[in-house]
PDB file of C-alpha atoms in Angstrom:
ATOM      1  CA  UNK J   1     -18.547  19.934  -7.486  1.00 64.00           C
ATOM      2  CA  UNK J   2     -22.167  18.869  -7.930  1.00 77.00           C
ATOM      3  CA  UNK J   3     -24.521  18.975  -4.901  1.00 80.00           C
ATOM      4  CA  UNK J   4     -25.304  15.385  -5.829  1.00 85.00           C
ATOM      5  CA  UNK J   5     -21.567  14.295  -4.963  1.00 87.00           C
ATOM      6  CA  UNK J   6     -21.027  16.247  -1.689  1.00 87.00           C
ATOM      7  CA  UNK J   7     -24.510  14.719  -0.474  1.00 89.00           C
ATOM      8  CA  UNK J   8     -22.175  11.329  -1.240  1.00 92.00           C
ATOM      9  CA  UNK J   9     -19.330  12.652   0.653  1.00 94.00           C
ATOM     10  CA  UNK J  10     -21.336  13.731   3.397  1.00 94.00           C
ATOM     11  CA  UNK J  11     -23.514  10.372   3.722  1.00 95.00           C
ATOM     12  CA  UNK J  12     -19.617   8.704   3.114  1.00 97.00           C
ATOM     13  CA  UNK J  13     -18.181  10.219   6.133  1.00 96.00           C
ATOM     14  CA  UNK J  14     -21.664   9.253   8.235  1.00 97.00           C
ATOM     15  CA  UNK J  15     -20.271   5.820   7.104  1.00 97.00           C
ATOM     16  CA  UNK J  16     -16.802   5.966   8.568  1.00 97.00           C
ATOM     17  CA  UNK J  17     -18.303   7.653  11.905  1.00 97.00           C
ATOM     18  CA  UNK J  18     -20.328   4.129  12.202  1.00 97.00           C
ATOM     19  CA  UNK J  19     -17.103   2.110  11.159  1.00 97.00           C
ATOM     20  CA  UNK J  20     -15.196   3.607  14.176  1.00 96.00           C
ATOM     21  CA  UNK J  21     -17.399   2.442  16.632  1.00 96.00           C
ATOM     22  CA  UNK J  22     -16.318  -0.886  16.238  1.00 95.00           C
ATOM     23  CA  UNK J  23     -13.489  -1.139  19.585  1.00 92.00           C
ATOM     24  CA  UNK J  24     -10.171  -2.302  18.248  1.00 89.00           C
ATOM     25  CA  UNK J  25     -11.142  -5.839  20.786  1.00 92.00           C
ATOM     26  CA  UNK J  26     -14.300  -6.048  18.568  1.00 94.00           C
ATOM     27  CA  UNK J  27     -12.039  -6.361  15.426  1.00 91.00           C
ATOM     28  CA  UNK J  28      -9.770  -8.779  16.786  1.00 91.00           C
ATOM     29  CA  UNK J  29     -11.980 -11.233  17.790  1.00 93.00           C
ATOM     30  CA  UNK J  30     -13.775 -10.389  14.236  1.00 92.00           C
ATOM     31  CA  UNK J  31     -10.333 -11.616  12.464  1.00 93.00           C
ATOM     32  CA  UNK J  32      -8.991 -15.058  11.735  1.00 92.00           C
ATOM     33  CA  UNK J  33      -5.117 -15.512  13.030  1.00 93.00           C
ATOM     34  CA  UNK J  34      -3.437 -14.641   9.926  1.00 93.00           C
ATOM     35  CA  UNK J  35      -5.009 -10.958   9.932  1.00 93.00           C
ATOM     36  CA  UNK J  36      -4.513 -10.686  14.335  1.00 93.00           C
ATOM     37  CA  UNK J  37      -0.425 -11.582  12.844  1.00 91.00           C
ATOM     38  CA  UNK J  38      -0.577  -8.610  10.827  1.00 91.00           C
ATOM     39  CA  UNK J  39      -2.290  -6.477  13.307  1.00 90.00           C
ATOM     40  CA  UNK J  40       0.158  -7.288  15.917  1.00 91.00           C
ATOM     41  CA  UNK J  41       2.789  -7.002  13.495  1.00 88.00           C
ATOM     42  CA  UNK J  42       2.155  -3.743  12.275  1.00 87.00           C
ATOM     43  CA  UNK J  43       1.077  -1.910  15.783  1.00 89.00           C
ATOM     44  CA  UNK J  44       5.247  -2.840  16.816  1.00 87.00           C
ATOM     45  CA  UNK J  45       6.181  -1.894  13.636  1.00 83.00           C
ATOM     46  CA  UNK J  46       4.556   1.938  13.896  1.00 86.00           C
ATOM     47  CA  UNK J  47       4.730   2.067  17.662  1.00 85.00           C
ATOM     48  CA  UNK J  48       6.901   5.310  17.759  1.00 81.00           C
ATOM     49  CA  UNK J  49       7.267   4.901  21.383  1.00 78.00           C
ATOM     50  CA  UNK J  50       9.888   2.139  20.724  1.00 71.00           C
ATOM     51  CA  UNK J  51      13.241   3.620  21.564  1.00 55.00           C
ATOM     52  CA  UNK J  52      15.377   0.694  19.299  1.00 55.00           C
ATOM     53  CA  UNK J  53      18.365   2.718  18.050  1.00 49.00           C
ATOM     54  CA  UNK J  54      19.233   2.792  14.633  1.00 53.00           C
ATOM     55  CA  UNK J  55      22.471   0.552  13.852  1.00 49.00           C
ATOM     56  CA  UNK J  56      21.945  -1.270  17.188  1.00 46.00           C
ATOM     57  CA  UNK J  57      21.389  -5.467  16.540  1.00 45.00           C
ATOM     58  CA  UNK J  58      17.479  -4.813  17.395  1.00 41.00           C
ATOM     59  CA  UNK J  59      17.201  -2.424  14.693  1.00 36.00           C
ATOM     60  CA  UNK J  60      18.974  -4.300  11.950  1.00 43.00           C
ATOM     61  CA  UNK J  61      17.218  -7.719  13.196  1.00 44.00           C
ATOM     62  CA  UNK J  62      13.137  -5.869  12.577  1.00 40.00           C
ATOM     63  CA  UNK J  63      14.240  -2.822  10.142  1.00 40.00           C
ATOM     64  CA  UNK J  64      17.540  -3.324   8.583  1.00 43.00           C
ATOM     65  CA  UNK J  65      15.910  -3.503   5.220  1.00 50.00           C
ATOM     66  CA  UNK J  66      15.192   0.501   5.626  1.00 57.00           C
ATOM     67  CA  UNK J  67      18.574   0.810   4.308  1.00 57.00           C
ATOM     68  CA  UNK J  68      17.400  -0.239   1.179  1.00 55.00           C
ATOM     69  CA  UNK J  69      14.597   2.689   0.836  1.00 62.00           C
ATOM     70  CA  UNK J  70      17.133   5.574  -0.536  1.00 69.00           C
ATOM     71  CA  UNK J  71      16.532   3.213  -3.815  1.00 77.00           C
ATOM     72  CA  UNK J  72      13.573   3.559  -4.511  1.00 85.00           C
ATOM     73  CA  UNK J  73      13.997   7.608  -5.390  1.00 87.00           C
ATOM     74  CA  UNK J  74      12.589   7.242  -8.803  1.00 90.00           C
ATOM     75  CA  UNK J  75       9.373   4.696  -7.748  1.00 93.00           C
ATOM     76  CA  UNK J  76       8.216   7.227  -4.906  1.00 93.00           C
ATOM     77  CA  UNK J  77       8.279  10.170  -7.716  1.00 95.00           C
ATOM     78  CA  UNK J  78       5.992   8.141  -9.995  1.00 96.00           C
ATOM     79  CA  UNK J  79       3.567   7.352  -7.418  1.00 97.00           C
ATOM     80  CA  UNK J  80       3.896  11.206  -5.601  1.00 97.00           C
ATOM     81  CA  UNK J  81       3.265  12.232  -9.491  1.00 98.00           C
ATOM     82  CA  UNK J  82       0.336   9.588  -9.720  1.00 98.00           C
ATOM     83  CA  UNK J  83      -1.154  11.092  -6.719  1.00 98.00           C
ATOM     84  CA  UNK J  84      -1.239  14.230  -7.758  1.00 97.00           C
ATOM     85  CA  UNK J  85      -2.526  13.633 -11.165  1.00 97.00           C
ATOM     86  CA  UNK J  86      -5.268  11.447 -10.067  1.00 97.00           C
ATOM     87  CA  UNK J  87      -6.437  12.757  -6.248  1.00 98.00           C
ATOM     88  CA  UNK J  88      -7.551  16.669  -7.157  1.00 97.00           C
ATOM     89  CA  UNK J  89     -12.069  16.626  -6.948  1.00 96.00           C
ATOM     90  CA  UNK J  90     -12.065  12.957  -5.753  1.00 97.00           C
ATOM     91  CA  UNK J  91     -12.577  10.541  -3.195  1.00 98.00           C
ATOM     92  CA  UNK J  92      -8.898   8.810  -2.341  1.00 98.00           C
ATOM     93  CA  UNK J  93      -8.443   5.804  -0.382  1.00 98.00           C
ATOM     94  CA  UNK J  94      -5.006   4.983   0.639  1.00 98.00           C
ATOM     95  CA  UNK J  95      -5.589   1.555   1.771  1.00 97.00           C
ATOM     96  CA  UNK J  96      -4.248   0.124   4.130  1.00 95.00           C
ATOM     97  CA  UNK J  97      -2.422   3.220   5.039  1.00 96.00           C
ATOM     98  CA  UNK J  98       0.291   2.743   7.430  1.00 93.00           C
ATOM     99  CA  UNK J  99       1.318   5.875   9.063  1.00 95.00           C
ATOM    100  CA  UNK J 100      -1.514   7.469   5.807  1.00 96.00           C
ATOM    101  CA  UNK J 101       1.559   9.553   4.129  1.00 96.00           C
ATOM    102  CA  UNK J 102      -0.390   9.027   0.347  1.00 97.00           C
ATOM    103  CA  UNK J 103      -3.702   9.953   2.047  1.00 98.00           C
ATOM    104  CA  UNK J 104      -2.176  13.032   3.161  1.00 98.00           C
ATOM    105  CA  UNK J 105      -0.327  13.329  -0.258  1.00 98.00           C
ATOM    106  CA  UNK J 106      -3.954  13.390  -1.818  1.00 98.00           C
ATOM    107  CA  UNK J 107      -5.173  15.767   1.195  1.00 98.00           C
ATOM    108  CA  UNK J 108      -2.429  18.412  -0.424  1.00 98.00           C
ATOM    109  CA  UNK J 109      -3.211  17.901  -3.841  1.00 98.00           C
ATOM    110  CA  UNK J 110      -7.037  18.953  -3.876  1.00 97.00           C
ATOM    111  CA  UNK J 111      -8.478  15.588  -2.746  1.00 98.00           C
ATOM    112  CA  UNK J 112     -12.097  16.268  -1.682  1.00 97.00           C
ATOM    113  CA  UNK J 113     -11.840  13.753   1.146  1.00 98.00           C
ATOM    114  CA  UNK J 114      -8.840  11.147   1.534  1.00 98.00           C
ATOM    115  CA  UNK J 115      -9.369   8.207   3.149  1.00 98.00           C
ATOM    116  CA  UNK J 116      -7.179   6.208   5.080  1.00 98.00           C
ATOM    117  CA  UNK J 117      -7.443   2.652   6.778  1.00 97.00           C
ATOM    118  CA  UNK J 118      -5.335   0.378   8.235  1.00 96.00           C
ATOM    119  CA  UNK J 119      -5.920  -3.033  10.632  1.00 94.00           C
ATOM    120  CA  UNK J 120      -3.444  -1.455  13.193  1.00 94.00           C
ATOM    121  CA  UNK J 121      -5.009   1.177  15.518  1.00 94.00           C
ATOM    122  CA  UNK J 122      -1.348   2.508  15.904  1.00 94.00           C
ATOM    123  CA  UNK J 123      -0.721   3.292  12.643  1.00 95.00           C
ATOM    124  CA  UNK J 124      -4.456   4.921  12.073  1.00 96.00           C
ATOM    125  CA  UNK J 125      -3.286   7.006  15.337  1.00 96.00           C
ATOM    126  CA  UNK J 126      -0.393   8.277  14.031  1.00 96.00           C
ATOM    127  CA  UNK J 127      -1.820   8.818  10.418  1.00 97.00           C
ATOM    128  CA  UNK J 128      -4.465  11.219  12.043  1.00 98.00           C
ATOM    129  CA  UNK J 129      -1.451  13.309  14.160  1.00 97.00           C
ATOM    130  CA  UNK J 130       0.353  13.822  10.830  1.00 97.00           C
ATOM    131  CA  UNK J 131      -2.780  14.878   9.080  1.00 98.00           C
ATOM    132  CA  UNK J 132      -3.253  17.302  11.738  1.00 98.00           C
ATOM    133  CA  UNK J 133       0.052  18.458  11.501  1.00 97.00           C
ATOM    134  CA  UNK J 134       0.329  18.835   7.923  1.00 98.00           C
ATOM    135  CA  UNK J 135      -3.029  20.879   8.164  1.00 98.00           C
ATOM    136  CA  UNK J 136      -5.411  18.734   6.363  1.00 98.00           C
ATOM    137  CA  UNK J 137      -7.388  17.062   9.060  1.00 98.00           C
ATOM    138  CA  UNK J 138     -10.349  18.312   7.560  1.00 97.00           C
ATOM    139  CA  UNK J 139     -10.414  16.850   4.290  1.00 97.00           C
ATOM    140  CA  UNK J 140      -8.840  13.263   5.629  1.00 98.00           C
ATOM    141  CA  UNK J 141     -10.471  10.575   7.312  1.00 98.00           C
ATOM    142  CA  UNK J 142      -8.538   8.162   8.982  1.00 98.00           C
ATOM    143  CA  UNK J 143     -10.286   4.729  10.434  1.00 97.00           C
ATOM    144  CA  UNK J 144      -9.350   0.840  11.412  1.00 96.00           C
ATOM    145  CA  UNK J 145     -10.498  -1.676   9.069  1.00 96.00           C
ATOM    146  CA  UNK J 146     -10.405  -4.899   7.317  1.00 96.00           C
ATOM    147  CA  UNK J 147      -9.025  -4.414   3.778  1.00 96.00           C
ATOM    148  CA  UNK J 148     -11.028  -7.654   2.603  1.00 97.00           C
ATOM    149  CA  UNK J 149     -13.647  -6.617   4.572  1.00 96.00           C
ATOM    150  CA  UNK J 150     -13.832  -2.708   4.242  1.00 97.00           C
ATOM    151  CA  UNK J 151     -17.775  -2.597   5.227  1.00 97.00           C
ATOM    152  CA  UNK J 152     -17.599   0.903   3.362  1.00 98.00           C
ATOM    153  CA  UNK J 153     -20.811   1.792   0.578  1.00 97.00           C
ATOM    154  CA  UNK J 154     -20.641   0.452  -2.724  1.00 97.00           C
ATOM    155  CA  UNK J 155     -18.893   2.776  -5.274  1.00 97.00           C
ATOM    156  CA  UNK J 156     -18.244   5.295  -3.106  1.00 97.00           C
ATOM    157  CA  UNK J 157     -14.449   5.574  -3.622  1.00 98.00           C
ATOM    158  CA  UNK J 158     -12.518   7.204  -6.949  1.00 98.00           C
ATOM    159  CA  UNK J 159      -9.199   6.429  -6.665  1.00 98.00           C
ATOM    160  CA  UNK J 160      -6.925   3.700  -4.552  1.00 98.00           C
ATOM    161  CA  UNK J 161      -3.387   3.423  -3.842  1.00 98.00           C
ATOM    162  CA  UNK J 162      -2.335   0.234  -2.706  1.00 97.00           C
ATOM    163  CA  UNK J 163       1.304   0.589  -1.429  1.00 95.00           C
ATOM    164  CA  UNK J 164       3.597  -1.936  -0.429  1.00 92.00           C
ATOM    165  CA  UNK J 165       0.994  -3.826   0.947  1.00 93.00           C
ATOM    166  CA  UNK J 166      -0.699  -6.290  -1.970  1.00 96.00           C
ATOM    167  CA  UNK J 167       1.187  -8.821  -0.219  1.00 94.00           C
ATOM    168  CA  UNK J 168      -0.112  -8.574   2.789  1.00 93.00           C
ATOM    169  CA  UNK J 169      -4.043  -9.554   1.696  1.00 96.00           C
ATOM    170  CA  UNK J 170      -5.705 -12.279   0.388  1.00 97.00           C
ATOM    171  CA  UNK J 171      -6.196 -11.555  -2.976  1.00 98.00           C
ATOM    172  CA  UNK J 172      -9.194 -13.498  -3.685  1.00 98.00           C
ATOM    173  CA  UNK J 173     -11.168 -11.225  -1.257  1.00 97.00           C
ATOM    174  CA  UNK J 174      -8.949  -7.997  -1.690  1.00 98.00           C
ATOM    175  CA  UNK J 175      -9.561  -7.477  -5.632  1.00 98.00           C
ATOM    176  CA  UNK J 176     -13.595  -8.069  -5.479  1.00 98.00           C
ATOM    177  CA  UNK J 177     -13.231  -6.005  -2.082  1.00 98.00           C
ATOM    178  CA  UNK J 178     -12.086  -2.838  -4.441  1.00 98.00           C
ATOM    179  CA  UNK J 179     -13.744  -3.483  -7.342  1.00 98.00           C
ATOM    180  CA  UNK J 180     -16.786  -3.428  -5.270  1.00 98.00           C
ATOM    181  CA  UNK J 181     -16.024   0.129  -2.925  1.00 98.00           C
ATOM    182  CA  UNK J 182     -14.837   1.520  -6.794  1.00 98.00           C
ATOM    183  CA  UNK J 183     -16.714   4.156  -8.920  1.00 97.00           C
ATOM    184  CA  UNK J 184     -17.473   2.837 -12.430  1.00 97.00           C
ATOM    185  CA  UNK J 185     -13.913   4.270 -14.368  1.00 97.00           C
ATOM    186  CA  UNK J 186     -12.344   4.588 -11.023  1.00 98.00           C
ATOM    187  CA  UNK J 187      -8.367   3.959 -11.165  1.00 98.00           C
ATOM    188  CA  UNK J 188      -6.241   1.725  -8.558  1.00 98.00           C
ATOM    189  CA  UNK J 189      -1.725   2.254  -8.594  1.00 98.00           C
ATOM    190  CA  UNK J 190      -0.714  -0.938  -6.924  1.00 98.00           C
ATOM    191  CA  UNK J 191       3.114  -0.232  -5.544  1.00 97.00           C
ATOM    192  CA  UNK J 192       4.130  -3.794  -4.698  1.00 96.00           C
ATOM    193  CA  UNK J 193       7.482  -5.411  -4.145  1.00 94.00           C
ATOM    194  CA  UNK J 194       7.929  -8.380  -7.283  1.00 96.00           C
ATOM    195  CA  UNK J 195       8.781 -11.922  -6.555  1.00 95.00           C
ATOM    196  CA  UNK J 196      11.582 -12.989  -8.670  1.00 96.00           C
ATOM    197  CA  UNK J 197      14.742 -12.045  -8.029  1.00 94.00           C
ATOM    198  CA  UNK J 198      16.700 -14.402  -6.720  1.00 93.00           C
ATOM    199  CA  UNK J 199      19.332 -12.307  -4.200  1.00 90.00           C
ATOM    200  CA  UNK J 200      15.973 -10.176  -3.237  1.00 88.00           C
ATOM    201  CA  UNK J 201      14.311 -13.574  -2.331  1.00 89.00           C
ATOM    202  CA  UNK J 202      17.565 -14.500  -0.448  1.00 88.00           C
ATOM    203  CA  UNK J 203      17.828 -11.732   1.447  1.00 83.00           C
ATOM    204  CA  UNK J 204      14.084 -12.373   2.455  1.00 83.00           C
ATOM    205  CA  UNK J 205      14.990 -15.706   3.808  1.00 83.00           C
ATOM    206  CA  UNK J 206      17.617 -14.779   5.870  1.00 81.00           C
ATOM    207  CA  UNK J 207      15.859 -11.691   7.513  1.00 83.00           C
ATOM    208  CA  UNK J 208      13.033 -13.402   8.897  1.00 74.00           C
ATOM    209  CA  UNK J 209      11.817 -11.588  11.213  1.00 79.00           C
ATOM    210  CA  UNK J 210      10.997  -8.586   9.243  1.00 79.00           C
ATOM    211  CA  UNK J 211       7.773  -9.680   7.514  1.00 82.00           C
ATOM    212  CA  UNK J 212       4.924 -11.940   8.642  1.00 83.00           C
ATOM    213  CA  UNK J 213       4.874 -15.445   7.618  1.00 85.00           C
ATOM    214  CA  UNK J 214       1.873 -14.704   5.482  1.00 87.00           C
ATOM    215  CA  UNK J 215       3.938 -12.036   3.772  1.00 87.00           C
ATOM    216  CA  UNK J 216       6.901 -13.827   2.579  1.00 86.00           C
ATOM    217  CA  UNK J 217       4.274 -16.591   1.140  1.00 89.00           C
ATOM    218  CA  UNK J 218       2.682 -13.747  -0.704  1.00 93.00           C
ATOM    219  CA  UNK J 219       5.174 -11.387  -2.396  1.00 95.00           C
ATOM    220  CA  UNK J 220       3.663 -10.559  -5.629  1.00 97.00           C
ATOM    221  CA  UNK J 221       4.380 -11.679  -9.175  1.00 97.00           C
ATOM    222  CA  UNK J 222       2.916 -11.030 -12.896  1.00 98.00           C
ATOM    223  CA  UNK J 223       0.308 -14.245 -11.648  1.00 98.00           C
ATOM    224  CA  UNK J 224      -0.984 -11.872  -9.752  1.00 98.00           C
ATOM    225  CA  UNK J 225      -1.820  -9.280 -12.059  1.00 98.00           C
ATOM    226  CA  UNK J 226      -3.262 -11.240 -14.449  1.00 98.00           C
ATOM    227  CA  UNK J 227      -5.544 -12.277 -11.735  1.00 98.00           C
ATOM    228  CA  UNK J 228      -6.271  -8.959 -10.868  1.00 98.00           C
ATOM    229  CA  UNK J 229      -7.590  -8.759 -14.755  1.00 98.00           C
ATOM    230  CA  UNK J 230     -10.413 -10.727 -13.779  1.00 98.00           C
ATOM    231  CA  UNK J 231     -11.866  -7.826 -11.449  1.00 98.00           C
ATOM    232  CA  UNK J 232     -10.524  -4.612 -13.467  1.00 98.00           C
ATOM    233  CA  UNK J 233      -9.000  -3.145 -16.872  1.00 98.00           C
ATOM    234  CA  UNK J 234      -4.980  -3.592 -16.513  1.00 98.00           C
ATOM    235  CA  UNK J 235      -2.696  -0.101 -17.441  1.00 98.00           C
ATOM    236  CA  UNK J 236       0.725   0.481 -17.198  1.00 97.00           C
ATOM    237  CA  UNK J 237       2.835  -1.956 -15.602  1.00 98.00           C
ATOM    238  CA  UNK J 238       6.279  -0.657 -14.791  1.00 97.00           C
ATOM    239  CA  UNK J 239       9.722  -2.142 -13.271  1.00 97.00           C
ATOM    240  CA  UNK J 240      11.671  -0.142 -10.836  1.00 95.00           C
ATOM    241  CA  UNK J 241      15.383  -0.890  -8.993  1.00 91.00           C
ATOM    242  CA  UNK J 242      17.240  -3.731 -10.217  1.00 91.00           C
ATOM    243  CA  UNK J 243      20.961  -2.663  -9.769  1.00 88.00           C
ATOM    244  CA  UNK J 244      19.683   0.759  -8.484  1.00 77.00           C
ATOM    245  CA  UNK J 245      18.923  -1.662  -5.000  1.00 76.00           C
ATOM    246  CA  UNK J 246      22.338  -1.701  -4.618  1.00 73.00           C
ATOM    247  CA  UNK J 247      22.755   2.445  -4.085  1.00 68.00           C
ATOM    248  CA  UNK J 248      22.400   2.351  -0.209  1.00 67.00           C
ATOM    249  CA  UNK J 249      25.740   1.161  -0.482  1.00 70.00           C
ATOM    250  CA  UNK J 250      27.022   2.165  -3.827  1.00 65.00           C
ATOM    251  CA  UNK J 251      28.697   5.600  -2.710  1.00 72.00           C
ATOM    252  CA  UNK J 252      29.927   7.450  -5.361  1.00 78.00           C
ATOM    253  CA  UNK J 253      29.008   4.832  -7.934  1.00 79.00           C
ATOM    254  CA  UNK J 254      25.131   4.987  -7.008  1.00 79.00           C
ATOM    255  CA  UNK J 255      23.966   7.472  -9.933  1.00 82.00           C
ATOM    256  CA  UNK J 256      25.487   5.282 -12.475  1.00 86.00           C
ATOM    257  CA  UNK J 257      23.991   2.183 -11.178  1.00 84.00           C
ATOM    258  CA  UNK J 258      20.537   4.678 -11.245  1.00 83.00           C
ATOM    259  CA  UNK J 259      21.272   5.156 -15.093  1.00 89.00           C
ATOM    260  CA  UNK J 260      21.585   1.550 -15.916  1.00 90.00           C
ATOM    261  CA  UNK J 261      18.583   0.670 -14.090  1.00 89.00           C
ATOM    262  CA  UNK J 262      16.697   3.136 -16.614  1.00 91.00           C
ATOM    263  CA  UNK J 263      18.138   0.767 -19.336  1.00 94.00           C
ATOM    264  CA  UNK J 264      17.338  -2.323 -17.496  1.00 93.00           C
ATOM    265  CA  UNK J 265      13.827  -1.815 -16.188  1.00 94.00           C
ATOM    266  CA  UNK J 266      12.731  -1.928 -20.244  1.00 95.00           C
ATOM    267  CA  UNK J 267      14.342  -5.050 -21.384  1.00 96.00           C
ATOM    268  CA  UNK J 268      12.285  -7.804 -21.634  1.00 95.00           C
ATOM    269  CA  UNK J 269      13.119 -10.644 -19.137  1.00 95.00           C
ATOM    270  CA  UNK J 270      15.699  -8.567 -17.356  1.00 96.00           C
ATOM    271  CA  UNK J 271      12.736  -6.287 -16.021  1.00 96.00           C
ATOM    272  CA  UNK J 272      11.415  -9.265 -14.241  1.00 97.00           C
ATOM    273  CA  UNK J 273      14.846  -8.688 -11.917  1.00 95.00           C
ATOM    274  CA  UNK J 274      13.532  -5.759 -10.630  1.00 95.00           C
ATOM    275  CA  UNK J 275      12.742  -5.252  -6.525  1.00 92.00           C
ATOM    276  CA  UNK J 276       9.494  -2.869  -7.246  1.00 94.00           C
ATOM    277  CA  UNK J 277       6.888  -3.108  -9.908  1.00 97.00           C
ATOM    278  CA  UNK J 278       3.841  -0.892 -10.569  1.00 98.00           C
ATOM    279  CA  UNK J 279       0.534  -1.595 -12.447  1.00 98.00           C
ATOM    280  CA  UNK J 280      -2.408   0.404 -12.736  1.00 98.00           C
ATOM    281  CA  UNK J 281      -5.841  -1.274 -12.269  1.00 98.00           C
ATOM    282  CA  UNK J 282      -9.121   0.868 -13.955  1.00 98.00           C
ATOM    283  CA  UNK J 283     -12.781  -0.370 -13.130  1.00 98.00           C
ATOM    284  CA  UNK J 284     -14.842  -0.388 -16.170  1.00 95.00           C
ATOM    285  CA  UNK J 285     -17.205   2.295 -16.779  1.00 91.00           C
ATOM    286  CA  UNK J 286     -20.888   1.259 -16.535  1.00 77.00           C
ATOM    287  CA  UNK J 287     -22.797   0.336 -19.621  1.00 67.00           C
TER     288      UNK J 287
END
């Protein structure tokens, strides 16, 4: 590691240090409605305080799509593999990071500092516990921010995950908010949830009040990546889960609906069925 780039990680972290001393009030009245939404949103969603039973009617009514998540086996192993190929010397940013489990994935695999932010104070709270707990709070940084509005240097980041949360953002700020925080040949995996499926976008419908009204106007679809071509360099785009969604309550039958899937995901068309897609996003190298 060359003194130049620690002198970068050091001046970095001076960065986030500023960046916290904004009071989560300050940020709120900073936002427009849509992002408060998501802010409120989320803080219920991570509050681990909240004592709501799984199987009970609150549960299923907010979280009964968790169900679902056994699935999606084969996705997390790409992007745990991504991680680790990608996070080892580097500067990571899980953004928007939830409870910061990729940060912390990166933390493991040789990151030399990974980021995490998040609008919801609770979820940057519990990201720094598990850090802590995993025994990498030295090499992580957890903060609140605005994703469209990240106020961290320019090209001071490597390597971004964006998982499960595209959807969330306004893209027109989000993309030129990355490319902008991105190292020259820096790489982005975008883990997003894809928009055409017609039972998925049923089940959406009818389960309300698990997603923000912003999110269920904004699930992603291949529109969206080709507008993310105006920012970056597009890679691999990959389908994931089309019968395979089914598994959660598949029983015996769910490794054979697993092995079609791997059939499925690479037929034209019938890929476009699937619940999960991944692309990979790479900033061009300077001239």
């Amino acid at each position: 590691m060359s003194a130049t780039y620690q002198e970068s990680v050091v001046t970095l972290r001076s960065k986030i240090d500023e960046i916290r001393t904004i009071t989560n009030s300050e940020w709120i009245d900073s936002l427009e409605d849509r992002k408060r939404k998501e802010l409120e949103f989320h803080d219920r969603d991570r509050d681990r305080q909240n004592d709501i039973q799984e199987g009970s009617d609150t549960y299923e009514k907010f979280y009964g799509n968790r169900k679902y998540y056994v699935a999606t086996a084969s996705s997390r192993q790409y992007t745990a593999d991504w991680i680790a190929k990608h996070a080892k010397g580097k500067v990571f940013l899980d953004y928007a990071c939830g409870n910061g489990a990729n940060a912390i994935a990166a933390a493991k695999a040789g990151a030399e500092l990974a980021l995490g932010l998040d609008i919801s104070p609770v979820s940057v709270a519990n990201a720094t516990q598990d850090a802590a707990e995993a025994g990498v709070a030295e090499t992580t940084e957890f903060f609140q921010a605005d994703c469209e509005n990240t106020k961290l240097p320019d090209e001071s980041v490597d390597t971004i995950i964006c998982s499960g949360m595209l959807h969330h953002l306004d893209l027109s700020f989000a993309f030129p908010e990355m490319r902008r925080i991105l190292k020259p040949g820096g790489r982005i995996l975008a883990v997003e949830a894809l928009d055409y499926n017609p039972a998925i976008k049923l089940y959406r419908m009818m389960t309300p009040d698990m997603r923000t009204e912003w999110e269920k106007a904004h699930i992603l679809s291949l529109a969206d990546v080709r507008f993310a071509k105006r920012f970056f360099d597009l890679g691999e785009v990959r389908y994931w889960h089309i019968l395979g969604i089914a598994a959660a309550k598949a029983g015996p039958l769910a490794p054979l609906l697993h092995k079609a899937d791997d059939i499925l995901v690479r037929v034209p068309g019938v890929q476009l069925m699937a619940w999960i897609f991944t692309f990979e996003l790479k900033k061009p190298e300077a001239n």
